[in-house]
Amino acid sequence: MEPLYQSAITCICCQAEFQTSRVRPSFKRVVSRDTDFCAYYKDGINPDFYVVRVCPSCGFATTENGTQQLTDVKRRYYYERFGSSWVNRDYGGERTLEQALDTYKLALLCAQVAGTSERVMAGLLHHIAWLYRYMGNKAQEERFLQFALQSYTTVYETEGGSVNDAKLMFLIGELNRLLGDRNAAVRWFARVVNDKRIVDATMIRASRDQWQLLREEMKQEGLYIEEERLNA
């Protein structure tokens, strides 16, 4: 059995029908994850490469969680800004890392045109950072991690800090840590651990572990850390 299968899609922009590849569930074999949930897969078959669906006819790119319909105004705006210069390209088969990156950048552009939710935008930015991590491009990885952090923070602020968003809060803390703002990271990890309304044991444990890691690192380096009490 081949790891990829074809799925039929109707473009929400030009209404053309096209095929896009997906990875069969039995081939989604995670071997490890980074602390910000970036996954590494067995045999190099990465399902994240195939999340974005790109219409070969007009270039409009989206995901299952993205915008499901376009107004005429947004459709015209897309063609004015990008679609009119699109050269037919088909991403429907097997994708390289570079092609996957192209599709995510297309999805980001289209999400901006379509007014997609900030949460979806944050996910796209974070995935682009992961793709640069796979490439070993540290500068671009950190650039997009910063964009993702800003977007995740906006999600938290605009959605009112739902108590069900322990993973979002942990991610904000962890991206701050990865980008070198360790005091901000500690504050976010402490929020997860100390908020009694949060019952996500996995995120509480992860936040406590990362807080302790930071505390030890900064003590060894003789650096000041803003103390945040973590409840036992």
PDB file of C-alpha atoms in Angstrom:
ATOM      1  CA  MET A   1       0.000   0.000   0.000  1.00  0.00           C
ATOM      2  CA  GLU A   2       1.311   3.431  -0.930  1.00  0.00           C
ATOM      3  CA  PRO A   3       1.622   5.991   1.884  1.00  0.00           C
ATOM      4  CA  LEU A   4      -0.153   8.678  -0.148  1.00  0.00           C
ATOM      5  CA  TYR A   5      -3.712   8.711  -1.445  1.00  0.00           C
ATOM      6  CA  GLN A   6      -5.621  11.251  -3.513  1.00  0.00           C
ATOM      7  CA  SER A   7      -8.490  13.381  -2.229  1.00  0.00           C
ATOM      8  CA  ALA A   8     -10.812  15.414  -4.455  1.00  0.00           C
ATOM      9  CA  ILE A   9     -11.145  19.109  -3.614  1.00  0.00           C
ATOM     10  CA  THR A  10     -13.260  21.930  -5.042  1.00  0.00           C
ATOM     11  CA  CYS A  11     -11.461  25.269  -4.978  1.00  0.00           C
ATOM     12  CA  ILE A  12     -13.381  27.866  -2.964  1.00  0.00           C
ATOM     13  CA  CYS A  13     -11.960  30.609  -5.172  1.00  0.00           C
ATOM     14  CA  CYS A  14     -12.362  29.485  -8.790  1.00  0.00           C
ATOM     15  CA  GLN A  15     -14.590  26.394  -8.222  1.00  0.00           C
ATOM     16  CA  ALA A  16     -12.197  24.150 -10.171  1.00  0.00           C
ATOM     17  CA  GLU A  17     -11.920  20.534  -9.015  1.00  0.00           C
ATOM     18  CA  PHE A  18      -8.464  19.138  -8.304  1.00  0.00           C
ATOM     19  CA  GLN A  19      -6.677  16.298  -6.533  1.00  0.00           C
ATOM     20  CA  THR A  20      -4.478  16.681  -3.472  1.00  0.00           C
ATOM     21  CA  SER A  21      -2.393  14.070  -1.666  1.00  0.00           C
ATOM     22  CA  ARG A  22      -2.858  12.928   1.913  1.00  0.00           C
ATOM     23  CA  VAL A  23      -0.892  10.480   4.049  1.00  0.00           C
ATOM     24  CA  ARG A  24      -2.685   7.306   5.102  1.00  0.00           C
ATOM     25  CA  PRO A  25      -3.137   7.120   8.895  1.00  0.00           C
ATOM     26  CA  SER A  26      -1.146   3.884   9.131  1.00  0.00           C
ATOM     27  CA  PHE A  27       1.932   5.719   7.788  1.00  0.00           C
ATOM     28  CA  LYS A  28       1.782   8.587  10.322  1.00  0.00           C
ATOM     29  CA  ARG A  29       4.470   7.217  12.617  1.00  0.00           C
ATOM     30  CA  VAL A  30       5.924   9.807  14.975  1.00  0.00           C
ATOM     31  CA  VAL A  31       9.384   8.923  16.300  1.00  0.00           C
ATOM     32  CA  SER A  32      10.015  12.097  18.334  1.00  0.00           C
ATOM     33  CA  ARG A  33       8.713  15.594  19.048  1.00  0.00           C
ATOM     34  CA  ASP A  34      10.406  18.830  19.978  1.00  0.00           C
ATOM     35  CA  THR A  35       9.221  20.768  23.001  1.00  0.00           C
ATOM     36  CA  ASP A  36       7.032  22.997  20.785  1.00  0.00           C
ATOM     37  CA  PHE A  37       5.386  19.866  19.269  1.00  0.00           C
ATOM     38  CA  CYS A  38       7.355  19.808  15.994  1.00  0.00           C
ATOM     39  CA  ALA A  39       7.158  16.133  14.968  1.00  0.00           C
ATOM     40  CA  TYR A  40       9.647  13.839  13.259  1.00  0.00           C
ATOM     41  CA  TYR A  41       8.286  10.855  11.379  1.00  0.00           C
ATOM     42  CA  LYS A  42       9.513   7.393  10.526  1.00  0.00           C
ATOM     43  CA  ASP A  43      10.766   6.806   6.968  1.00  0.00           C
ATOM     44  CA  GLY A  44      10.608  10.539   6.208  1.00  0.00           C
ATOM     45  CA  ILE A  45       6.875  10.460   5.487  1.00  0.00           C
ATOM     46  CA  ASN A  46       5.699  13.718   7.042  1.00  0.00           C
ATOM     47  CA  PRO A  47       1.913  14.288   6.900  1.00  0.00           C
ATOM     48  CA  ASP A  48       2.434  17.998   7.631  1.00  0.00           C
ATOM     49  CA  PHE A  49       3.817  18.328   4.083  1.00  0.00           C
ATOM     50  CA  TYR A  50       0.309  17.621   2.751  1.00  0.00           C
ATOM     51  CA  VAL A  51      -1.885  19.757   5.024  1.00  0.00           C
ATOM     52  CA  VAL A  52      -2.217  22.611   2.503  1.00  0.00           C
ATOM     53  CA  ARG A  53      -4.415  22.126  -0.581  1.00  0.00           C
ATOM     54  CA  VAL A  54      -3.311  24.261  -3.556  1.00  0.00           C
ATOM     55  CA  CYS A  55      -5.559  24.781  -6.565  1.00  0.00           C
ATOM     56  CA  PRO A  56      -3.471  24.308  -9.734  1.00  0.00           C
ATOM     57  CA  SER A  57      -5.788  26.583 -11.719  1.00  0.00           C
ATOM     58  CA  CYS A  58      -5.770  29.764  -9.625  1.00  0.00           C
ATOM     59  CA  GLY A  59      -3.228  29.086  -6.865  1.00  0.00           C
ATOM     60  CA  PHE A  60      -5.618  29.571  -3.965  1.00  0.00           C
ATOM     61  CA  ALA A  61      -4.338  27.560  -0.997  1.00  0.00           C
ATOM     62  CA  THR A  62      -6.139  26.587   2.181  1.00  0.00           C
ATOM     63  CA  THR A  63      -6.334  23.922   4.882  1.00  0.00           C
ATOM     64  CA  GLU A  64      -9.181  21.955   6.419  1.00  0.00           C
ATOM     65  CA  ASN A  65      -9.277  24.462   9.281  1.00  0.00           C
ATOM     66  CA  GLY A  66      -9.062  27.500   7.022  1.00  0.00           C
ATOM     67  CA  THR A  67     -11.716  29.598   5.363  1.00  0.00           C
ATOM     68  CA  GLN A  68     -14.392  27.458   3.707  1.00  0.00           C
ATOM     69  CA  GLN A  69     -15.906  30.119   1.455  1.00  0.00           C
ATOM     70  CA  LEU A  70     -14.981  33.436  -0.116  1.00  0.00           C
ATOM     71  CA  THR A  71     -17.068  36.516  -0.712  1.00  0.00           C
ATOM     72  CA  ASP A  72     -16.951  38.069  -4.160  1.00  0.00           C
ATOM     73  CA  VAL A  73     -15.021  41.001  -2.709  1.00  0.00           C
ATOM     74  CA  LYS A  74     -12.317  38.753  -1.261  1.00  0.00           C
ATOM     75  CA  ARG A  75     -12.175  36.710  -4.452  1.00  0.00           C
ATOM     76  CA  ARG A  76     -11.555  39.851  -6.502  1.00  0.00           C
ATOM     77  CA  TYR A  77      -8.978  41.015  -3.991  1.00  0.00           C
ATOM     78  CA  TYR A  78      -7.135  37.694  -4.295  1.00  0.00           C
ATOM     79  CA  TYR A  79      -7.001  37.920  -8.090  1.00  0.00           C
ATOM     80  CA  GLU A  80      -5.875  41.551  -7.965  1.00  0.00           C
ATOM     81  CA  ARG A  81      -3.131  40.845  -5.475  1.00  0.00           C
ATOM     82  CA  PHE A  82      -1.902  37.440  -6.594  1.00  0.00           C
ATOM     83  CA  GLY A  83      -4.209  35.199  -8.597  1.00  0.00           C
ATOM     84  CA  SER A  84      -3.936  37.126 -11.871  1.00  0.00           C
ATOM     85  CA  SER A  85      -0.203  36.363 -12.060  1.00  0.00           C
ATOM     86  CA  TRP A  86      -0.467  32.709 -10.995  1.00  0.00           C
ATOM     87  CA  VAL A  87       1.302  30.246 -13.302  1.00  0.00           C
ATOM     88  CA  ASN A  88      -0.325  26.808 -13.255  1.00  0.00           C
ATOM     89  CA  ARG A  89       1.532  24.507 -10.835  1.00  0.00           C
ATOM     90  CA  ASP A  90       0.375  21.176  -9.481  1.00  0.00           C
ATOM     91  CA  TYR A  91       1.262  20.229  -5.907  1.00  0.00           C
ATOM     92  CA  GLY A  92      -1.029  17.205  -5.999  1.00  0.00           C
ATOM     93  CA  GLY A  93       1.676  14.505  -5.892  1.00  0.00           C
ATOM     94  CA  GLU A  94       4.527  13.734  -3.541  1.00  0.00           C
ATOM     95  CA  ARG A  95       6.048  16.895  -2.072  1.00  0.00           C
ATOM     96  CA  THR A  96       9.613  17.771  -1.214  1.00  0.00           C
ATOM     97  CA  LEU A  97      10.422  19.856   1.844  1.00  0.00           C
ATOM     98  CA  GLU A  98      10.862  22.892  -0.386  1.00  0.00           C
ATOM     99  CA  GLN A  99       7.500  22.318  -2.076  1.00  0.00           C
ATOM    100  CA  ALA A 100       5.812  21.918   1.300  1.00  0.00           C
ATOM    101  CA  LEU A 101       7.282  25.265   2.350  1.00  0.00           C
ATOM    102  CA  ASP A 102       5.930  26.840  -0.848  1.00  0.00           C
ATOM    103  CA  THR A 103       2.433  25.555  -0.078  1.00  0.00           C
ATOM    104  CA  TYR A 104       2.451  26.922   3.470  1.00  0.00           C
ATOM    105  CA  LYS A 105       3.567  30.341   2.268  1.00  0.00           C
ATOM    106  CA  LEU A 106       0.787  30.293  -0.316  1.00  0.00           C
ATOM    107  CA  ALA A 107      -1.684  29.327   2.422  1.00  0.00           C
ATOM    108  CA  LEU A 108      -0.433  32.182   4.585  1.00  0.00           C
ATOM    109  CA  LEU A 109      -0.939  34.697   1.766  1.00  0.00           C
ATOM    110  CA  CYS A 110      -4.416  33.360   1.018  1.00  0.00           C
ATOM    111  CA  ALA A 111      -5.337  33.345   4.723  1.00  0.00           C
ATOM    112  CA  GLN A 112      -4.454  37.034   4.902  1.00  0.00           C
ATOM    113  CA  VAL A 113      -6.615  37.766   1.865  1.00  0.00           C
ATOM    114  CA  ALA A 114      -9.530  35.697   3.160  1.00  0.00           C
ATOM    115  CA  GLY A 115      -9.420  37.056   6.707  1.00  0.00           C
ATOM    116  CA  THR A 116      -8.815  33.648   8.258  1.00  0.00           C
ATOM    117  CA  SER A 117      -8.878  33.384  12.059  1.00  0.00           C
ATOM    118  CA  GLU A 118      -5.803  34.390  14.024  1.00  0.00           C
ATOM    119  CA  ARG A 119      -5.537  30.870  15.466  1.00  0.00           C
ATOM    120  CA  VAL A 120      -5.221  29.344  11.984  1.00  0.00           C
ATOM    121  CA  MET A 121      -2.705  32.032  11.004  1.00  0.00           C
ATOM    122  CA  ALA A 122      -0.621  31.215  14.072  1.00  0.00           C
ATOM    123  CA  GLY A 123      -0.592  27.544  13.134  1.00  0.00           C
ATOM    124  CA  LEU A 124       0.576  28.310   9.599  1.00  0.00           C
ATOM    125  CA  LEU A 125       3.376  30.540  10.877  1.00  0.00           C
ATOM    126  CA  HIS A 126       4.452  27.895  13.384  1.00  0.00           C
ATOM    127  CA  HIS A 127       4.512  25.182  10.716  1.00  0.00           C
ATOM    128  CA  ILE A 128       6.640  27.374   8.458  1.00  0.00           C
ATOM    129  CA  ALA A 129       9.103  27.734  11.355  1.00  0.00           C
ATOM    130  CA  TRP A 130       9.191  23.935  11.668  1.00  0.00           C
ATOM    131  CA  LEU A 131       9.898  23.513   7.968  1.00  0.00           C
ATOM    132  CA  TYR A 132      12.846  25.887   8.263  1.00  0.00           C
ATOM    133  CA  ARG A 133      13.975  23.853  11.299  1.00  0.00           C
ATOM    134  CA  TYR A 134      13.964  20.699   9.165  1.00  0.00           C
ATOM    135  CA  MET A 135      16.130  22.606   6.669  1.00  0.00           C
ATOM    136  CA  GLY A 136      18.540  23.725   9.363  1.00  0.00           C
ATOM    137  CA  ASN A 137      17.866  27.411   8.577  1.00  0.00           C
ATOM    138  CA  LYS A 138      18.065  28.833  12.112  1.00  0.00           C
ATOM    139  CA  ALA A 139      17.608  32.475  11.143  1.00  0.00           C
ATOM    140  CA  GLN A 140      14.368  31.904   9.240  1.00  0.00           C
ATOM    141  CA  GLU A 141      13.126  29.449  11.853  1.00  0.00           C
ATOM    142  CA  GLU A 142      13.507  32.055  14.587  1.00  0.00           C
ATOM    143  CA  ARG A 143      11.954  34.727  12.375  1.00  0.00           C
ATOM    144  CA  PHE A 144       8.786  32.687  11.911  1.00  0.00           C
ATOM    145  CA  LEU A 145       8.768  31.516  15.532  1.00  0.00           C
ATOM    146  CA  GLN A 146       8.618  35.202  16.470  1.00  0.00           C
ATOM    147  CA  PHE A 147       5.710  35.754  14.072  1.00  0.00           C
ATOM    148  CA  ALA A 148       3.958  32.677  15.493  1.00  0.00           C
ATOM    149  CA  LEU A 149       4.519  33.875  19.067  1.00  0.00           C
ATOM    150  CA  GLN A 150       2.969  37.253  18.277  1.00  0.00           C
ATOM    151  CA  SER A 151       0.007  35.541  16.639  1.00  0.00           C
ATOM    152  CA  TYR A 152      -0.517  33.017  19.469  1.00  0.00           C
ATOM    153  CA  THR A 153      -0.390  35.874  21.991  1.00  0.00           C
ATOM    154  CA  THR A 154      -3.038  37.742  20.004  1.00  0.00           C
ATOM    155  CA  VAL A 155      -5.221  34.611  20.047  1.00  0.00           C
ATOM    156  CA  TYR A 156      -4.908  34.403  23.825  1.00  0.00           C
ATOM    157  CA  GLU A 157      -5.692  38.086  24.301  1.00  0.00           C
ATOM    158  CA  THR A 158      -8.644  38.239  21.904  1.00  0.00           C
ATOM    159  CA  GLU A 159     -10.263  34.976  22.953  1.00  0.00           C
ATOM    160  CA  GLY A 160     -10.269  35.950  26.591  1.00  0.00           C
ATOM    161  CA  GLY A 161      -7.779  33.414  27.893  1.00  0.00           C
ATOM    162  CA  SER A 162     -10.036  30.389  27.932  1.00  0.00           C
ATOM    163  CA  VAL A 163      -9.150  27.941  30.715  1.00  0.00           C
ATOM    164  CA  ASN A 164      -9.229  25.231  28.060  1.00  0.00           C
ATOM    165  CA  ASP A 165      -6.241  26.798  26.336  1.00  0.00           C
ATOM    166  CA  ALA A 166      -3.492  25.338  28.526  1.00  0.00           C
ATOM    167  CA  LYS A 167      -1.689  24.113  25.410  1.00  0.00           C
ATOM    168  CA  LEU A 168      -1.808  27.604  23.898  1.00  0.00           C
ATOM    169  CA  MET A 169      -0.416  29.105  27.115  1.00  0.00           C
ATOM    170  CA  PHE A 170       2.333  26.491  27.231  1.00  0.00           C
ATOM    171  CA  LEU A 171       3.225  27.208  23.604  1.00  0.00           C
ATOM    172  CA  ILE A 172       3.505  30.933  24.280  1.00  0.00           C
ATOM    173  CA  GLY A 173       5.851  30.135  27.150  1.00  0.00           C
ATOM    174  CA  GLU A 174       7.898  27.666  25.136  1.00  0.00           C
ATOM    175  CA  LEU A 175       8.279  29.940  22.105  1.00  0.00           C
ATOM    176  CA  ASN A 176       9.445  32.691  24.443  1.00  0.00           C
ATOM    177  CA  ARG A 177      11.995  30.234  25.840  1.00  0.00           C
ATOM    178  CA  LEU A 178      13.190  29.153  22.396  1.00  0.00           C
ATOM    179  CA  LEU A 179      13.563  32.803  21.387  1.00  0.00           C
ATOM    180  CA  GLY A 180      15.575  33.670  24.485  1.00  0.00           C
ATOM    181  CA  ASP A 181      13.041  35.582  26.621  1.00  0.00           C
ATOM    182  CA  ARG A 182      13.335  33.327  29.626  1.00  0.00           C
ATOM    183  CA  ASN A 183      11.618  35.567  32.153  1.00  0.00           C
ATOM    184  CA  ALA A 184       8.534  35.800  29.915  1.00  0.00           C
ATOM    185  CA  ALA A 185       8.640  32.021  29.489  1.00  0.00           C
ATOM    186  CA  VAL A 186       8.668  31.504  33.263  1.00  0.00           C
ATOM    187  CA  ARG A 187       5.650  33.760  33.698  1.00  0.00           C
ATOM    188  CA  TRP A 188       3.630  31.786  31.137  1.00  0.00           C
ATOM    189  CA  PHE A 189       4.641  28.396  32.553  1.00  0.00           C
ATOM    190  CA  ALA A 190       3.685  29.600  36.038  1.00  0.00           C
ATOM    191  CA  ARG A 191       0.246  30.640  34.772  1.00  0.00           C
ATOM    192  CA  VAL A 192      -0.430  27.115  33.549  1.00  0.00           C
ATOM    193  CA  VAL A 193       0.744  25.476  36.770  1.00  0.00           C
ATOM    194  CA  ASN A 194      -0.879  27.887  39.228  1.00  0.00           C
ATOM    195  CA  ASP A 195      -4.312  28.335  37.641  1.00  0.00           C
ATOM    196  CA  LYS A 196      -6.490  25.874  39.546  1.00  0.00           C
ATOM    197  CA  ARG A 197      -9.077  25.928  36.769  1.00  0.00           C
ATOM    198  CA  ILE A 198      -6.634  24.230  34.410  1.00  0.00           C
ATOM    199  CA  VAL A 199      -6.889  20.442  34.619  1.00  0.00           C
ATOM    200  CA  ASP A 200      -4.737  19.470  31.629  1.00  0.00           C
ATOM    201  CA  ALA A 201      -2.219  17.283  33.470  1.00  0.00           C
ATOM    202  CA  THR A 202       0.065  16.919  30.436  1.00  0.00           C
ATOM    203  CA  MET A 203       0.445  20.667  29.957  1.00  0.00           C
ATOM    204  CA  ILE A 204       0.828  21.285  33.696  1.00  0.00           C
ATOM    205  CA  ARG A 205       3.628  18.714  33.849  1.00  0.00           C
ATOM    206  CA  ALA A 206       5.309  20.101  30.719  1.00  0.00           C
ATOM    207  CA  SER A 207       5.132  23.659  32.078  1.00  0.00           C
ATOM    208  CA  ARG A 208       6.616  22.616  35.406  1.00  0.00           C
ATOM    209  CA  ASP A 209       9.424  20.719  33.669  1.00  0.00           C
ATOM    210  CA  GLN A 210      10.319  23.669  31.421  1.00  0.00           C
ATOM    211  CA  TRP A 211      10.168  26.102  34.340  1.00  0.00           C
ATOM    212  CA  GLN A 212      12.592  23.952  36.337  1.00  0.00           C
ATOM    213  CA  LEU A 213      14.885  23.636  33.310  1.00  0.00           C
ATOM    214  CA  LEU A 214      14.995  27.409  32.899  1.00  0.00           C
ATOM    215  CA  ARG A 215      15.568  27.968  36.595  1.00  0.00           C
ATOM    216  CA  GLU A 216      18.572  25.635  36.623  1.00  0.00           C
ATOM    217  CA  GLU A 217      20.012  27.084  33.406  1.00  0.00           C
ATOM    218  CA  MET A 218      19.809  30.653  34.662  1.00  0.00           C
ATOM    219  CA  LYS A 219      21.220  29.808  38.088  1.00  0.00           C
ATOM    220  CA  GLN A 220      24.199  28.088  36.450  1.00  0.00           C
ATOM    221  CA  GLU A 221      24.793  31.151  34.303  1.00  0.00           C
ATOM    222  CA  GLY A 222      24.489  33.474  37.287  1.00  0.00           C
ATOM    223  CA  LEU A 223      21.566  35.301  35.690  1.00  0.00           C
ATOM    224  CA  TYR A 224      18.641  36.965  37.434  1.00  0.00           C
ATOM    225  CA  ILE A 225      15.334  35.167  37.142  1.00  0.00           C
ATOM    226  CA  GLU A 226      11.992  36.628  38.061  1.00  0.00           C
ATOM    227  CA  GLU A 227      10.850  34.150  40.677  1.00  0.00           C
ATOM    228  CA  GLU A 228       7.432  32.649  40.103  1.00  0.00           C
ATOM    229  CA  ARG A 229       6.110  30.288  42.727  1.00  0.00           C
ATOM    230  CA  LEU A 230       4.919  26.964  41.338  1.00  0.00           C
ATOM    231  CA  ASN A 231       2.479  25.046  43.471  1.00  0.00           C
ATOM    232  CA  ALA A 232       3.482  21.501  44.182  1.00  0.00           C
TER     233      ALA A 232
END
